[in-house]
Amino acid sequence: MTETLPIAQARSQFGALVRRAALGRERTVITDHGEPAAMIVAIADIEDLEDALAVAQYEARKARGEDTYVSHDEARRRLGFDT
């Protein structure tokens, strides 16, 4: 669920809005003079988006042949774990 509130109203409810985002993963759009200016979002939502972006970027690099693969065994050898 996404709620939209003017900045003055959001200011008076800030603690509750943060808790709703953190615990219920609810989003709140904050408007300034009627225009969307910011959003209160759970950290978990942002982390999920960052993870998805990293995977998409990796897949795009791999599709373009720009990403080189290093096997687990090769990584261990390079790090000096297999002597």
Tab-separated table of N, CA and C in Angstrom:
chain	number	residue	atom	x	y	z
A	1	MET	N	0.836	-1.180	0.000
A	1	MET	CA	0.000	0.000	0.000
A	1	MET	C	0.885	1.248	0.000
A	2	THR	N	0.535	2.233	-0.786
A	2	THR	CA	1.256	3.495	-0.817
A	2	THR	C	0.295	4.618	-0.475
A	3	GLU	N	0.682	5.385	0.520
A	3	GLU	CA	-0.108	6.536	0.951
A	3	GLU	C	0.626	7.796	0.502
A	4	THR	N	-0.100	8.850	0.222
A	4	THR	CA	0.501	10.126	-0.146
A	4	THR	C	0.057	11.174	0.864
A	5	LEU	N	1.046	11.895	1.408
A	5	LEU	CA	0.762	12.916	2.414
A	5	LEU	C	1.552	14.184	2.122
A	6	PRO	N	0.955	15.341	2.412
A	6	PRO	CA	1.737	16.583	2.333
A	6	PRO	C	2.790	16.592	3.433
A	7	ILE	N	3.848	17.326	3.207
A	7	ILE	CA	4.992	17.331	4.117
A	7	ILE	C	4.604	17.720	5.547
A	8	ALA	N	3.724	18.668	5.705
A	8	ALA	CA	3.323	19.092	7.051
A	8	ALA	C	2.630	17.962	7.799
A	9	GLN	N	1.762	17.249	7.130
A	9	GLN	CA	1.060	16.135	7.771
A	9	GLN	C	2.028	14.990	8.061
A	10	ALA	N	2.932	14.709	7.128
A	10	ALA	CA	3.922	13.655	7.332
A	10	ALA	C	4.826	13.975	8.519
A	11	ARG	N	5.187	15.241	8.665
A	11	ARG	CA	6.045	15.656	9.773
A	11	ARG	C	5.397	15.298	11.108
A	12	SER	N	4.094	15.532	11.231
A	12	SER	CA	3.411	15.269	12.491
A	12	SER	C	3.225	13.776	12.757
A	13	GLN	N	3.340	12.951	11.717
A	13	GLN	CA	3.151	11.504	11.858
A	13	GLN	C	4.435	10.721	11.590
A	14	PHE	N	5.570	11.401	11.581
A	14	PHE	CA	6.815	10.799	11.105
A	14	PHE	C	7.144	9.460	11.778
A	15	GLY	N	7.109	9.412	13.090
A	15	GLY	CA	7.440	8.173	13.800
A	15	GLY	C	6.560	7.015	13.376
A	16	ALA	N	5.257	7.260	13.295
A	16	ALA	CA	4.319	6.210	12.887
A	16	ALA	C	4.568	5.776	11.447
A	17	LEU	N	4.876	6.715	10.584
A	17	LEU	CA	5.128	6.385	9.174
A	17	LEU	C	6.379	5.521	9.037
A	18	VAL	N	7.412	5.859	9.801
A	18	VAL	CA	8.650	5.068	9.761
A	18	VAL	C	8.390	3.656	10.260
A	19	ARG	N	7.659	3.522	11.356
A	19	ARG	CA	7.352	2.190	11.881
A	19	ARG	C	6.503	1.383	10.896
A	20	ARG	N	5.535	2.033	10.256
A	20	ARG	CA	4.715	1.332	9.266
A	20	ARG	C	5.556	0.860	8.087
A	21	ALA	N	6.524	1.663	7.690
A	21	ALA	CA	7.415	1.256	6.598
A	21	ALA	C	8.290	0.086	7.036
A	22	ALA	N	8.874	0.199	8.217
A	22	ALA	CA	9.808	-0.823	8.694
A	22	ALA	C	9.109	-2.144	8.988
A	23	LEU	N	7.974	-2.084	9.640
A	23	LEU	CA	7.310	-3.310	10.080
A	23	LEU	C	6.308	-3.847	9.067
A	24	GLY	N	5.591	-2.970	8.401
A	24	GLY	CA	4.556	-3.407	7.468
A	24	GLY	C	4.937	-3.259	6.019
A	25	ARG	N	6.149	-2.734	5.794
A	25	ARG	CA	6.649	-2.485	4.440
A	25	ARG	C	5.680	-1.622	3.634
A	26	GLU	N	5.049	-0.670	4.335
A	26	GLU	CA	4.177	0.296	3.673
A	26	GLU	C	5.021	1.477	3.199
A	27	ARG	N	4.654	2.031	2.070
A	27	ARG	CA	5.378	3.175	1.508
A	27	ARG	C	4.526	4.424	1.659
A	28	THR	N	5.193	5.544	1.907
A	28	THR	CA	4.498	6.823	1.994
A	28	THR	C	5.211	7.833	1.109
A	29	VAL	N	4.475	8.403	0.172
A	29	VAL	CA	5.002	9.468	-0.680
A	29	VAL	C	4.757	10.789	0.043
A	30	ILE	N	5.795	11.595	0.155
A	30	ILE	CA	5.707	12.907	0.782
A	30	ILE	C	5.676	13.954	-0.325
A	31	THR	N	4.649	14.811	-0.289
A	31	THR	CA	4.553	15.845	-1.307
A	31	THR	C	4.955	17.198	-0.734
A	32	ASP	N	5.487	18.024	-1.604
A	32	ASP	CA	5.860	19.403	-1.261
A	32	ASP	C	5.181	20.290	-2.295
A	33	HIS	N	4.250	21.101	-1.841
A	33	HIS	CA	3.444	21.938	-2.732
A	33	HIS	C	2.727	21.097	-3.788
A	34	GLY	N	2.239	19.912	-3.351
A	34	GLY	CA	1.457	19.055	-4.228
A	34	GLY	C	2.250	18.142	-5.145
A	35	GLU	N	3.566	18.285	-5.158
A	35	GLU	CA	4.419	17.463	-6.020
A	35	GLU	C	5.156	16.417	-5.193
A	36	PRO	N	5.243	15.169	-5.673
A	36	PRO	CA	6.007	14.152	-4.953
A	36	PRO	C	7.455	14.607	-4.765
A	37	ALA	N	7.941	14.523	-3.521
A	37	ALA	CA	9.292	14.999	-3.221
A	37	ALA	C	10.172	13.912	-2.618
A	38	ALA	N	9.572	12.979	-1.884
A	38	ALA	CA	10.349	11.935	-1.216
A	38	ALA	C	9.421	10.771	-0.901
A	39	MET	N	10.044	9.672	-0.470
A	39	MET	CA	9.247	8.509	-0.099
A	39	MET	C	9.877	7.856	1.115
A	40	ILE	N	9.045	7.453	2.055
A	40	ILE	CA	9.504	6.666	3.195
A	40	ILE	C	9.305	5.209	2.809
A	41	VAL	N	10.411	4.461	2.786
A	41	VAL	CA	10.404	3.079	2.319
A	41	VAL	C	11.213	2.233	3.289
A	42	ALA	N	10.819	0.989	3.482
A	42	ALA	CA	11.569	0.068	4.335
A	42	ALA	C	12.949	-0.194	3.737
A	43	ILE	N	13.932	-0.287	4.601
A	43	ILE	CA	15.289	-0.621	4.168
A	43	ILE	C	15.277	-1.944	3.396
A	44	ALA	N	14.497	-2.900	3.852
A	44	ALA	CA	14.437	-4.203	3.176
A	44	ALA	C	13.992	-4.063	1.724
A	45	ASP	N	13.069	-3.139	1.452
A	45	ASP	CA	12.634	-2.912	0.069
A	45	ASP	C	13.782	-2.387	-0.783
A	46	ILE	N	14.531	-1.447	-0.247
A	46	ILE	CA	15.680	-0.886	-0.981
A	46	ILE	C	16.739	-1.963	-1.211
A	47	GLU	N	17.025	-2.763	-0.187
A	47	GLU	CA	18.013	-3.835	-0.344
A	47	GLU	C	17.574	-4.839	-1.403
A	48	ASP	N	16.278	-5.173	-1.430
A	48	ASP	CA	15.770	-6.079	-2.456
A	48	ASP	C	15.957	-5.492	-3.853
A	49	LEU	N	15.676	-4.193	-3.998
A	49	LEU	CA	15.857	-3.528	-5.288
A	49	LEU	C	17.326	-3.492	-5.700
A	50	GLU	N	18.214	-3.220	-4.741
A	50	GLU	CA	19.650	-3.190	-5.045
A	50	GLU	C	20.142	-4.567	-5.464
A	51	ASP	N	19.667	-5.623	-4.794
A	51	ASP	CA	20.048	-6.980	-5.176
A	51	ASP	C	19.568	-7.301	-6.594
A	52	ALA	N	18.327	-6.952	-6.891
A	52	ALA	CA	17.778	-7.215	-8.221
A	52	ALA	C	18.548	-6.439	-9.291
A	53	LEU	N	18.912	-5.203	-8.986
A	53	LEU	CA	19.693	-4.399	-9.930
A	53	LEU	C	21.066	-5.016	-10.171
A	54	ALA	N	21.724	-5.464	-9.106
A	54	ALA	CA	23.049	-6.077	-9.257
A	54	ALA	C	22.977	-7.318	-10.129
A	55	VAL	N	21.962	-8.142	-9.931
A	55	VAL	CA	21.800	-9.354	-10.753
A	55	VAL	C	21.544	-8.969	-12.207
A	56	ALA	N	20.675	-7.988	-12.431
A	56	ALA	CA	20.372	-7.554	-13.800
A	56	ALA	C	21.617	-6.994	-14.488
A	57	GLN	N	22.411	-6.218	-13.756
A	57	GLN	CA	23.641	-5.668	-14.336
A	57	GLN	C	24.634	-6.777	-14.666
A	58	TYR	N	24.752	-7.760	-13.777
A	58	TYR	CA	25.633	-8.895	-14.039
A	58	TYR	C	25.179	-9.659	-15.280
A	59	GLU	N	23.879	-9.939	-15.363
A	59	GLU	CA	23.357	-10.671	-16.515
A	59	GLU	C	23.590	-9.890	-17.809
A	60	ALA	N	23.446	-8.573	-17.768
A	60	ALA	CA	23.676	-7.748	-18.961
A	60	ALA	C	25.147	-7.793	-19.371
A	61	ARG	N	26.055	-7.693	-18.382
A	61	ARG	CA	27.493	-7.784	-18.698
A	61	ARG	C	27.831	-9.144	-19.288
A	62	LYS	N	27.263	-10.182	-18.699
A	62	LYS	CA	27.510	-11.542	-19.179
A	62	LYS	C	26.990	-11.702	-20.605
A	63	ALA	N	25.813	-11.163	-20.896
A	63	ALA	CA	25.237	-11.264	-22.249
A	63	ALA	C	26.092	-10.536	-23.278
A	64	ARG	N	26.742	-9.452	-22.857
A	64	ARG	CA	27.613	-8.698	-23.770
A	64	ARG	C	29.022	-9.288	-23.831
A	65	GLY	N	29.269	-10.321	-23.031
A	65	GLY	CA	30.595	-10.945	-23.006
A	65	GLY	C	31.617	-10.122	-22.255
A	66	GLU	N	31.178	-9.215	-21.416
A	66	GLU	CA	32.082	-8.340	-20.678
A	66	GLU	C	32.464	-8.880	-19.305
A	67	ASP	N	31.761	-9.893	-18.848
A	67	ASP	CA	32.020	-10.405	-17.509
A	67	ASP	C	32.813	-11.697	-17.628
A	68	THR	N	33.898	-11.777	-16.893
A	68	THR	CA	34.707	-12.988	-16.918
A	68	THR	C	34.358	-13.844	-15.717
A	69	TYR	N	34.280	-15.114	-15.938
A	69	TYR	CA	33.910	-16.072	-14.907
A	69	TYR	C	35.173	-16.629	-14.273
A	70	VAL	N	35.175	-16.723	-12.960
A	70	VAL	CA	36.255	-17.372	-12.229
A	70	VAL	C	35.611	-18.473	-11.398
A	71	SER	N	36.074	-19.690	-11.601
A	71	SER	CA	35.493	-20.813	-10.856
A	71	SER	C	35.834	-20.695	-9.376
A	72	HIS	N	35.078	-21.420	-8.574
A	72	HIS	CA	35.324	-21.437	-7.131
A	72	HIS	C	36.741	-21.931	-6.836
A	73	ASP	N	37.156	-22.984	-7.524
A	73	ASP	CA	38.497	-23.529	-7.309
A	73	ASP	C	39.579	-22.522	-7.686
A	74	GLU	N	39.370	-21.807	-8.800
A	74	GLU	CA	40.347	-20.795	-9.219
A	74	GLU	C	40.401	-19.641	-8.223
A	75	ALA	N	39.260	-19.229	-7.715
A	75	ALA	CA	39.235	-18.158	-6.714
A	75	ALA	C	39.992	-18.584	-5.467
A	76	ARG	N	39.776	-19.808	-5.011
A	76	ARG	CA	40.505	-20.310	-3.832
A	76	ARG	C	42.015	-20.303	-4.101
A	77	ARG	N	42.421	-20.733	-5.303
A	77	ARG	CA	43.852	-20.761	-5.641
A	77	ARG	C	44.421	-19.352	-5.639
A	78	ARG	N	43.692	-18.395	-6.260
A	78	ARG	CA	44.175	-17.020	-6.321
A	78	ARG	C	44.272	-16.368	-4.947
A	79	LEU	N	43.403	-16.769	-4.056
A	79	LEU	CA	43.419	-16.213	-2.698
A	79	LEU	C	44.398	-16.947	-1.779
A	80	GLY	N	45.012	-17.993	-2.289
A	80	GLY	CA	46.025	-18.707	-1.516
A	80	GLY	C	45.481	-19.738	-0.549
A	81	PHE	N	44.235	-20.136	-0.746
A	81	PHE	CA	43.658	-21.149	0.143
A	81	PHE	C	44.075	-22.553	-0.255
A	82	ASP	N	44.393	-22.760	-1.506
A	82	ASP	CA	44.850	-24.069	-1.988
A	82	ASP	C	46.320	-23.942	-2.353
A	83	THR	N	47.157	-24.454	-1.516
A	83	THR	CA	48.603	-24.343	-1.781
A	83	THR	C	49.178	-25.640	-2.214
